[in-house]
Short mmCIF file of C-alpha atoms in Angstrom, two decimals:
data_model
loop_
_atom_site.label_atom_id
_atom_site.label_comp_id
_atom_site.label_asym_id
_atom_site.label_seq_id
_atom_site.Cartn_x
_atom_site.Cartn_y
_atom_site.Cartn_z
CA MET C 1 59.26 273.61 50.77
CA ARG C 2 57.23 270.41 50.64
CA VAL C 3 55.39 271.59 47.53
CA ARG C 4 58.68 272.41 45.81
CA SER C 5 60.10 269.01 46.75
CA PHE C 6 56.94 267.28 45.51
CA LEU C 7 57.07 269.11 42.16
CA ARG C 8 60.76 268.29 41.79
CA ASP C 9 60.13 264.59 42.46
CA THR C 10 57.20 264.60 40.03
CA VAL C 11 59.35 266.11 37.27
CA THR C 12 62.09 263.57 38.03
CA VAL C 13 59.71 260.62 37.70
CA PHE C 14 58.06 262.10 34.60
CA SER C 15 61.46 262.60 32.94
CA ARG C 16 62.46 259.03 33.76
CA GLU C 17 59.24 257.59 32.36
CA PHE C 18 59.03 259.81 29.29
CA ALA C 19 62.69 259.57 28.23
CA PRO C 20 62.30 256.24 26.33
CA VAL C 21 59.18 257.39 24.45
CA PRO C 22 60.87 259.50 21.71
CA ARG C 23 63.33 256.67 21.12
CA GLU C 24 60.54 254.19 20.41
CA PRO C 25 58.14 255.88 17.95
CA LEU C 26 57.02 252.50 16.64
CA GLY C 27 55.67 251.70 20.08
CA LEU C 28 53.40 254.75 19.96
CA LEU C 29 52.17 253.85 16.49
CA PHE C 30 51.51 250.30 17.64
CA THR C 31 49.27 251.51 20.47
CA MET C 32 47.38 253.64 17.93
CA GLY C 33 46.96 250.74 15.52
CA GLN C 34 43.40 249.85 16.51
CA PRO C 35 42.06 253.46 16.58
CA LEU C 36 43.64 254.18 13.19
CA LEU C 37 42.15 251.03 11.67
CA PHE C 38 38.69 251.99 12.91
CA LEU C 39 39.18 255.57 11.72
CA PHE C 40 40.14 254.66 8.16
CA LEU C 41 38.30 251.36 7.63
CA PHE C 42 35.19 251.54 9.82
CA GLY C 43 34.50 255.27 9.74
CA PRO C 44 33.80 255.51 5.98
CA LEU C 45 31.06 252.87 6.34
CA LEU C 46 29.01 255.07 8.67
CA GLY C 47 27.84 257.42 5.94
CA GLY C 48 25.61 254.75 4.40
CA THR C 49 24.21 253.18 7.56
CA TRP C 50 21.88 255.79 9.10
CA SER C 51 21.29 259.50 8.95
CA PHE C 52 23.42 261.92 10.94
CA GLU C 53 22.96 265.56 11.70
CA GLY C 54 25.78 266.75 9.49
CA SER C 55 28.89 264.69 8.83
CA PRO C 56 29.14 261.24 10.47
CA TRP C 57 32.75 262.10 11.34
CA GLN C 58 31.51 264.65 13.88
CA TRP C 59 29.90 261.74 15.71
CA PHE C 60 32.60 259.12 15.15
CA VAL C 61 35.87 260.95 15.91
CA PRO C 62 35.05 261.66 19.60
CA GLY C 63 34.24 257.97 20.00
CA ILE C 64 37.62 257.03 18.54
CA LEU C 65 39.35 259.30 21.06
CA ILE C 66 37.56 257.58 23.95
CA MET C 67 38.47 254.19 22.49
CA MET C 68 42.10 255.28 22.38
CA CYS C 69 41.85 256.47 25.98
CA LEU C 70 40.52 253.10 27.09
CA SER C 71 43.15 251.08 25.23
CA GLY C 72 46.03 253.39 26.24
CA PRO C 73 45.97 254.72 29.83
CA MET C 74 43.90 251.76 30.96
CA MET C 75 46.82 249.48 30.05
CA ALA C 76 49.45 251.89 31.40
CA GLY C 77 49.95 249.75 34.50
CA TYR C 78 51.67 247.12 32.38
CA SER C 79 54.95 249.07 32.47
CA LEU C 80 54.75 249.33 36.26
CA LEU C 81 53.97 245.63 36.49
CA VAL C 82 57.10 244.82 34.46
CA GLU C 83 59.18 246.92 36.86
CA LEU C 84 57.60 245.24 39.85
CA ILE C 85 58.33 241.78 38.49
CA GLY C 86 61.86 242.74 37.45
CA GLY C 87 62.67 244.43 40.76
CA SER C 88 63.59 247.86 39.37
CA MET C 89 60.66 249.48 41.17
CA GLU C 90 62.05 248.33 44.52
CA ARG C 91 65.21 250.35 43.88
CA MET C 92 63.10 253.47 43.35
CA LEU C 93 61.21 252.89 46.57
CA VAL C 94 64.38 253.08 48.67
CA THR C 95 65.16 256.54 47.26
CA PRO C 96 63.87 259.71 48.99
CA LEU C 97 61.39 260.30 46.15
CA ASN C 98 57.89 261.13 47.29
CA ARG C 99 55.68 258.10 46.60
CA THR C 100 52.73 260.22 45.56
CA ALA C 101 55.03 261.97 43.10
CA MET C 102 55.90 258.55 41.66
CA LEU C 103 52.24 258.08 40.78
CA VAL C 104 51.65 261.63 39.54
CA GLY C 105 54.81 261.58 37.40
CA ARG C 106 53.70 258.37 35.72
CA THR C 107 50.17 259.63 35.12
CA MET C 108 51.54 262.87 33.63
CA LYS C 109 53.53 260.82 31.15
CA GLU C 110 50.32 259.05 30.09
CA PHE C 111 48.60 262.44 29.85
CA VAL C 112 51.21 263.82 27.44
CA ILE C 113 51.11 260.71 25.23
CA LEU C 114 47.30 260.65 25.16
CA LEU C 115 47.11 264.33 24.25
CA ALA C 116 49.62 263.95 21.40
CA GLN C 117 47.80 260.91 20.02
CA ALA C 118 44.42 262.65 20.25
CA VAL C 119 45.71 265.66 18.30
CA LEU C 120 47.11 263.32 15.65
CA ILE C 121 43.76 261.53 15.29
CA ILE C 122 41.95 264.86 14.87
CA VAL C 123 44.44 266.08 12.26
CA LEU C 124 44.12 262.83 10.29
CA ALA C 125 40.32 262.99 10.46
CA VAL C 126 40.09 266.49 8.93
CA PRO C 127 40.81 265.33 5.33
CA LEU C 128 38.15 262.63 5.77
CA GLY C 129 35.45 265.22 6.46
CA PHE C 130 35.76 266.02 10.15
CA ARG C 131 35.25 269.72 10.87
CA PRO C 132 36.50 270.56 14.38
CA HIS C 133 34.85 273.25 16.48
CA LEU C 134 38.04 274.63 18.05
CA PRO C 135 36.72 275.78 21.49
CA GLY C 136 34.72 272.58 21.82
CA VAL C 137 37.68 270.42 20.79
CA LEU C 138 39.97 272.09 23.32
CA THR C 139 37.41 271.61 26.09
CA GLY C 140 36.83 268.03 24.99
CA LEU C 141 40.56 267.31 25.07
CA ALA C 142 40.74 268.68 28.60
CA ILE C 143 37.98 266.30 29.74
CA LEU C 144 39.66 263.46 27.85
CA ALA C 145 42.94 264.19 29.66
CA VAL C 146 41.23 264.17 33.07
CA PHE C 147 39.57 260.85 32.24
CA GLY C 148 42.86 259.43 30.95
CA ILE C 149 44.73 260.44 34.11
CA GLY C 150 42.11 258.67 36.21
CA LEU C 151 42.28 255.51 34.12
CA GLY C 152 46.07 255.55 34.24
CA ALA C 153 46.08 255.87 38.03
CA LEU C 154 43.55 253.04 38.37
CA SER C 155 45.70 250.91 36.06
CA PHE C 156 48.77 251.53 38.25
CA THR C 157 46.74 250.61 41.33
CA LEU C 158 45.67 247.36 39.70
CA ALA C 159 49.26 246.60 38.70
CA ILE C 160 50.42 247.01 42.31
CA ALA C 161 47.65 244.72 43.53
CA SER C 162 48.52 242.15 40.85
CA ALA C 163 52.23 241.84 41.65
CA PRO C 164 54.12 239.60 41.43
CA SER C 165 52.23 237.24 39.10
CA GLY C 166 50.31 239.86 37.10
CA ASN C 167 47.40 237.49 36.46
CA LEU C 168 44.90 239.79 38.16
CA PHE C 169 45.97 242.74 35.98
CA TYR C 170 45.55 240.86 32.70
CA GLY C 171 42.26 239.31 33.75
CA VAL C 172 40.60 242.47 35.02
CA THR C 173 41.71 244.72 32.15
CA GLN C 174 40.47 242.29 29.51
CA LEU C 175 37.25 241.66 31.41
CA VAL C 176 36.49 245.37 31.87
CA LEU C 177 37.92 246.95 28.71
CA PHE C 178 35.59 245.54 26.06
CA PRO C 179 32.28 245.84 27.97
CA LEU C 180 33.10 249.48 28.78
CA MET C 181 33.93 250.11 25.13
CA LEU C 182 30.98 248.31 23.56
CA LEU C 183 28.40 249.63 26.05
CA SER C 184 29.54 253.24 25.60
CA GLY C 185 28.48 253.51 21.96
CA VAL C 186 31.88 254.55 20.65
CA LEU C 187 31.31 252.67 17.38
CA LEU C 188 27.54 252.50 16.97
CA PRO C 189 24.73 254.43 18.68
CA MET C 190 23.03 252.58 21.51
CA ASP C 191 19.64 254.03 20.49
CA PHE C 192 19.07 251.14 18.09
CA GLY C 193 19.79 248.45 20.68
CA PRO C 194 17.24 246.58 22.81
CA ALA C 195 15.91 248.23 25.95
CA TRP C 196 18.06 246.20 28.35
CA LEU C 197 21.18 247.18 26.42
CA GLN C 198 20.26 250.85 26.57
CA VAL C 199 19.76 250.59 30.33
CA ALA C 200 23.17 248.93 30.71
CA ALA C 201 24.69 251.73 28.63
CA THR C 202 23.26 254.43 30.89
CA LEU C 203 24.94 252.72 33.86
CA ASN C 204 28.30 252.90 32.09
CA PRO C 205 30.24 256.07 33.06
CA VAL C 206 32.08 256.00 29.73
CA THR C 207 28.77 256.49 27.90
CA HIS C 208 28.27 259.90 29.52
CA ILE C 209 31.86 260.93 28.77
CA VAL C 210 31.43 259.94 25.11
CA ASP C 211 28.19 261.94 24.89
CA ALA C 212 29.94 264.94 26.43
CA GLU C 213 32.79 264.70 23.92
CA ARG C 214 30.37 264.56 20.99
CA ALA C 215 28.40 267.53 22.25
CA LEU C 216 31.56 269.58 22.77
CA PHE C 217 33.06 268.66 19.40
CA ALA C 218 29.80 269.89 17.84
CA GLY C 219 29.99 273.14 19.84
CA ARG C 220 26.98 272.39 22.06
CA PHE C 221 28.38 273.64 25.35
CA ALA C 222 24.94 273.99 26.95
CA ASP C 223 24.07 270.33 26.42
CA ALA C 224 23.35 268.51 29.70
CA SER C 225 25.61 265.65 28.65
CA VAL C 226 28.62 267.98 28.98
CA LEU C 227 27.93 268.40 32.69
CA TYR C 228 27.39 264.69 33.30
CA GLY C 229 30.44 263.71 31.30
CA THR C 230 32.63 266.23 33.09
CA LEU C 231 31.45 265.01 36.49
CA TRP C 232 32.13 261.38 35.60
CA ALA C 233 35.59 262.18 34.23
CA CYS C 234 36.46 264.08 37.41
CA ALA C 235 35.07 261.26 39.54
CA VAL C 236 37.21 258.67 37.75
CA ALA C 237 40.29 260.90 38.11
CA ALA C 238 39.66 261.53 41.82
CA ALA C 239 39.07 257.84 42.54
CA GLY C 240 42.12 256.77 40.55
CA LEU C 241 44.49 259.27 42.16
CA ALA C 242 43.17 258.54 45.66
CA MET C 243 43.50 254.77 45.29
CA GLY C 244 46.84 255.01 43.53
CA THR C 245 48.29 257.33 46.15
CA ARG C 246 47.16 255.04 48.94
CA SER C 247 48.69 252.02 47.20
CA MET C 248 52.00 253.79 46.71
CA ARG C 249 52.15 254.97 50.32
CA ARG C 250 51.34 251.53 51.68
CA GLY C 251 54.31 250.07 49.88
CA ILE C 252 54.74 247.52 47.15
#
């Protein structure tokens, strides 16, 4: 009975959060603005910079998907922060909805949006020269979704901790977002950087997830980076859901 009630509450929250999305397609395109610019304006430059094994798009497209994951779910807490500041979240908290379901429903909404955007990026990259390895792409999207759910949950946790001013949320996201992105090698390989930069990159969990995505998109399922990337994605998801659930249960 509890499981059924939890699933019902999760669907209720998901429906509430997802309902405005189809009515605001420009909002989705706006969030994809940066990845699309890099795909169409930066990607074509890679062919003349250094040699790749095959098409440079096989290397670049997985990086774009991770960039989109960082700039999307990582900022998902902004909507919760707006509700906290406006007081609408308080009205939800007095309802009998399960508080864990409130978090899971919101993260599922981010999962659906991220998956749709990732598929769109892949479709748009095919005419440019990207040749997807279907089993690898499907597996890579699954890992990307797990990573995105974890980032979304961490973002919601940060939003709760930042209320009511929101200064902490804006400061931390901007401070963390760009170092994670630049040190993961989503745009350029870290192999050509100085030794200290390569060491910093290996300490970045996103680096291992990017490497896993690239190996999977190339069909290299036996590559060790797939294991490491999967473990890091699951670790981020577990940490995010655990912290988010605890924050929701403690109250806002």
